[in-house]
Coordinates of C-alpha atoms in Angstrom, one line a residue:
M1440 CA 21.5 1.7 -17.7
H1441 CA 18.0 3.2 -17.2
T1442 CA 17.1 3.7 -13.5
N1443 CA 13.5 3.8 -12.5
K1444 CA 12.6 6.9 -10.5
I1445 CA 9.9 7.4 -8.0
G1446 CA 7.9 10.6 -8.6
V1447 CA 4.8 12.3 -7.3
S1448 CA 2.0 14.1 -9.1
V1449 CA -0.7 16.2 -7.5
V1450 CA -3.8 17.3 -9.3
T1451 CA -4.9 20.9 -8.7
G1452 CA -8.5 20.3 -9.7
L1453 CA -11.1 17.6 -9.9
L1454 CA -10.9 17.0 -13.6
L1455 CA -9.8 13.4 -13.2
M1456 CA -12.4 12.3 -10.6
P1457 CA -13.8 9.8 -10.8
L1458 CA -10.9 7.9 -12.4
F1459 CA -11.6 4.9 -14.7
I1460 CA -15.2 4.1 -13.7
G1461 CA -16.1 0.8 -15.3
L1462 CA -12.6 -0.6 -15.4
M1463 CA -14.1 -4.1 -15.5
F1464 CA -17.2 -4.9 -17.5
A1465 CA -19.3 -7.9 -18.5
G1466 CA -20.0 -9.1 -22.0
G1467 CA -22.7 -7.1 -23.6
S1468 CA -21.9 -3.9 -21.7
V1469 CA -20.2 -0.9 -23.3
A1470 CA -16.9 0.2 -21.7
L1471 CA -16.7 3.9 -20.9
D1472 CA -13.6 5.6 -22.3
P1473 CA -11.4 6.9 -19.4
P1474 CA -11.1 10.6 -19.2
A1475 CA -8.2 12.2 -21.0
L1476 CA -5.2 13.0 -18.8
N1477 CA -4.6 16.7 -18.9
E1478 CA -1.0 16.9 -17.7
T1479 CA -1.1 20.7 -17.2
D1480 CA -3.3 20.1 -14.1
W1481 CA -0.7 18.0 -12.4
K1482 CA 2.3 19.1 -10.4
K1483 CA 5.2 16.7 -10.8
G1484 CA 8.4 16.1 -8.9
T1485 CA 11.0 13.3 -8.2
I1486 CA 11.0 11.7 -4.8
D1487 CA 13.8 9.3 -5.2
A1488 CA 16.1 9.3 -8.3
A1489 CA 18.8 7.1 -6.8
T1490 CA 17.0 3.9 -5.9
E1491 CA 16.3 1.2 -8.4
L1492 CA 12.6 0.5 -8.2
S1493 CA 10.1 -2.2 -9.1
G1494 CA 7.0 -3.7 -7.5
V1495 CA 4.3 -1.7 -5.8
V1496 CA 4.3 2.0 -4.8
S1497 CA 1.7 3.1 -2.2
V1498 CA 0.9 6.7 -1.0
A1499 CA -1.0 8.1 2.0
I1500 CA -1.8 11.6 3.1
D1501 CA -1.8 12.6 6.7
D1502 CA -4.1 15.1 8.4
D1503 CA -1.7 18.0 7.8
G1504 CA -1.6 17.2 4.1
Y1505 CA 1.9 15.7 3.9
L1506 CA 2.6 12.7 1.7
H1507 CA 3.9 9.4 2.8
V1508 CA 5.1 6.8 0.3
S1509 CA 6.2 3.2 0.6
Y1510 CA 8.0 1.4 -2.2
Y1511 CA 10.5 -1.4 -3.0
D1512 CA 14.2 -1.1 -3.6
S1513 CA 14.7 -3.8 -6.2
S1514 CA 18.5 -3.5 -6.1
N1515 CA 18.9 -4.0 -2.4
K1516 CA 15.5 -5.8 -1.9
N1517 CA 14.5 -3.4 0.9
L1518 CA 11.2 -1.8 1.9
M1519 CA 11.6 1.9 1.6
Y1520 CA 9.7 4.9 2.9
A1521 CA 9.7 8.6 1.8
S1522 CA 7.9 11.6 3.1
N1523 CA 7.8 15.4 2.5
E1524 CA 6.8 16.0 6.1
G1525 CA 8.7 19.0 7.2
G1526 CA 8.8 20.5 3.8
A1527 CA 11.4 18.4 2.0
W1528 CA 11.5 14.8 0.7
N1529 CA 13.5 12.4 2.8
K1530 CA 13.8 8.7 2.3
Y1531 CA 14.5 5.9 4.8
V1532 CA 15.0 2.1 4.8
V1533 CA 12.1 0.5 6.8
D1534 CA 13.2 -3.1 6.6
D1535 CA 16.5 -4.4 5.2
S1536 CA 15.7 -8.1 5.7
V1537 CA 16.4 -10.3 2.7
N1538 CA 13.9 -9.4 -0.1
V1539 CA 10.9 -7.7 1.6
G1540 CA 8.4 -5.1 0.4
K1541 CA 7.8 -5.9 -3.2
Y1542 CA 4.1 -5.8 -2.3
N1543 CA 3.3 -3.0 0.1
S1544 CA 0.6 -0.7 1.3
I1545 CA 0.7 2.4 3.5
A1546 CA -1.7 4.3 5.8
V1547 CA -1.3 7.1 8.4
D1548 CA -3.3 7.4 11.6
S1549 CA -4.6 10.5 13.3
T1550 CA -1.4 10.9 15.4
G1551 CA 0.8 10.9 12.3
T1552 CA 2.1 7.3 12.9
V1553 CA 2.8 5.5 9.7
H1554 CA 1.6 1.9 9.1
I1555 CA 2.9 -0.3 6.3
S1556 CA 1.8 -3.8 5.4
Y1557 CA 4.2 -5.7 3.1
N1558 CA 5.3 -9.2 2.1
D1559 CA 8.4 -11.3 2.7
E1560 CA 9.5 -12.8 -0.6
V1561 CA 11.8 -15.4 1.1
D1562 CA 9.6 -16.8 3.8
Y1563 CA 6.3 -15.9 2.2
N1564 CA 5.0 -14.1 5.2
L1565 CA 2.9 -11.0 5.8
K1566 CA 4.8 -8.3 7.7
Y1567 CA 3.8 -5.0 9.3
A1568 CA 5.8 -1.9 10.2
K1569 CA 4.7 0.9 12.4
G1570 CA 6.6 4.1 13.1
S1571 CA 8.0 7.1 11.3
A1572 CA 11.2 8.3 9.6
S1573 CA 14.0 6.0 10.7
T1574 CA 12.3 4.5 13.8
W1575 CA 10.1 1.4 13.1
S1576 CA 8.6 -1.5 15.0
I1577 CA 8.5 -4.5 12.7
S1578 CA 6.5 -7.7 13.2
T1579 CA 5.3 -10.8 11.2
L1580 CA 1.6 -11.0 11.2
A1581 CA 0.9 -14.2 9.2
S1582 CA 3.3 -17.0 8.3
E1583 CA 1.1 -20.0 7.6
G1584 CA 1.1 -21.0 4.0
S1585 CA 2.2 -18.6 1.3
V1586 CA 0.8 -15.2 2.3
G1587 CA 1.4 -11.5 2.1
E1588 CA 1.2 -10.7 -1.6
F1589 CA -1.4 -8.2 -2.8
N1590 CA -1.8 -6.6 0.6
S1591 CA -3.8 -3.5 1.3
I1592 CA -4.0 -1.5 4.6
V1593 CA -6.3 1.2 6.1
V1594 CA -6.7 2.8 9.5
D1595 CA -10.1 3.6 11.0
G1596 CA -11.2 6.6 13.0
N1597 CA -10.1 4.9 16.2
D1598 CA -6.6 4.3 14.7
D1599 CA -7.3 0.6 14.5
V1600 CA -5.5 -1.1 11.6
H1601 CA -7.2 -3.3 9.0
I1602 CA -5.3 -5.3 6.3
T1603 CA -6.4 -7.6 3.5
Y1604 CA -3.9 -9.9 1.8
M1605 CA -3.6 -12.9 -0.5
D1606 CA -3.1 -16.4 0.8
D1607 CA -1.7 -18.0 -2.4
S1608 CA -1.5 -21.5 -0.9
A1609 CA -5.3 -21.6 -0.5
N1610 CA -6.5 -18.9 -3.1
R1611 CA -8.1 -17.0 -0.3
L1612 CA -8.5 -13.4 0.6
M1613 CA -7.5 -12.9 4.2
Y1614 CA -8.3 -10.1 6.7
A1615 CA -6.3 -9.0 9.7
T1616 CA -7.1 -6.4 12.3
D1617 CA -5.8 -5.3 15.7
E1618 CA -9.2 -3.8 16.6
S1619 CA -9.5 -6.0 19.7
G1620 CA -6.1 -5.1 21.0
S1621 CA -4.4 -8.1 19.4
W1622 CA -4.1 -9.3 15.8
V1623 CA -6.9 -11.5 14.5
M1624 CA -6.9 -13.1 11.1
S1625 CA -9.9 -14.5 9.1
A1626 CA -10.7 -15.6 5.6
I1627 CA -13.3 -13.3 3.8
A1628 CA -13.3 -14.7 0.3
E1629 CA -12.5 -18.0 -1.5
D1630 CA -11.2 -18.8 -5.0
I1631 CA -9.6 -15.5 -5.6
S1632 CA -6.7 -15.0 -8.0
G1633 CA -4.7 -11.9 -7.2
G1634 CA -4.9 -8.3 -6.4
N1635 CA -7.2 -6.6 -3.9
S1636 CA -7.7 -3.1 -2.4
L1637 CA -9.2 -2.2 0.9
G1638 CA -11.2 1.0 1.6
I1639 CA -13.1 2.5 4.6
N1640 CA -15.8 5.1 4.8
D1641 CA -16.4 7.8 7.4
K1642 CA -18.7 5.4 9.3
G1643 CA -15.9 2.8 9.7
M1644 CA -17.4 0.4 7.2
L1645 CA -14.8 -1.6 5.3
F1646 CA -14.9 -2.3 1.5
S1647 CA -12.6 -4.7 -0.3
A1648 CA -12.3 -5.0 -4.1
Y1649 CA -10.5 -8.1 -5.3
V1650 CA -9.9 -10.3 -8.4
K1651 CA -12.1 -13.3 -8.6

């Protein structure tokens, strides 16, 4: 039986930047061909060859250049975390509740603390894990309706956390932040149909791309 493996690739130059500009285009526009992938410029390695994988894989880089990866163990239905912090890859179970983490996103703050947003496939909740290695604080951020899929997380310069996620029951893009010291949720877009990605610039301005 084929087992999906999680791997890592690191580009040694800037040949692939920007990647896939013009991924979506309107009728009458000409789509730009994506740049060719030159595999000789990528260093590759296997992070986790033992776990059966599916769903979303997310990666973040800390201030020291170490990699942090969140992913879904589809066999045991756990949220997993792996990092090469310390010089070697190690993997950990973040949340072993029933069927969590198929949709996940990861960020690292200035202290090296890891933040992961992810969904609960059983109760249709948005969950959040904060910690490192094998020590995690886990909480449910949103539970009203069918929420948590297609989540995306960033951390700003003050180490405040920002998350966008899908509310499937209302077709809304939701936003959650702990910037005030407690979690606050609000709707930021209506009539959306799926994925989204959250970004932040060096001035703390948030940007969200989503499927309408």
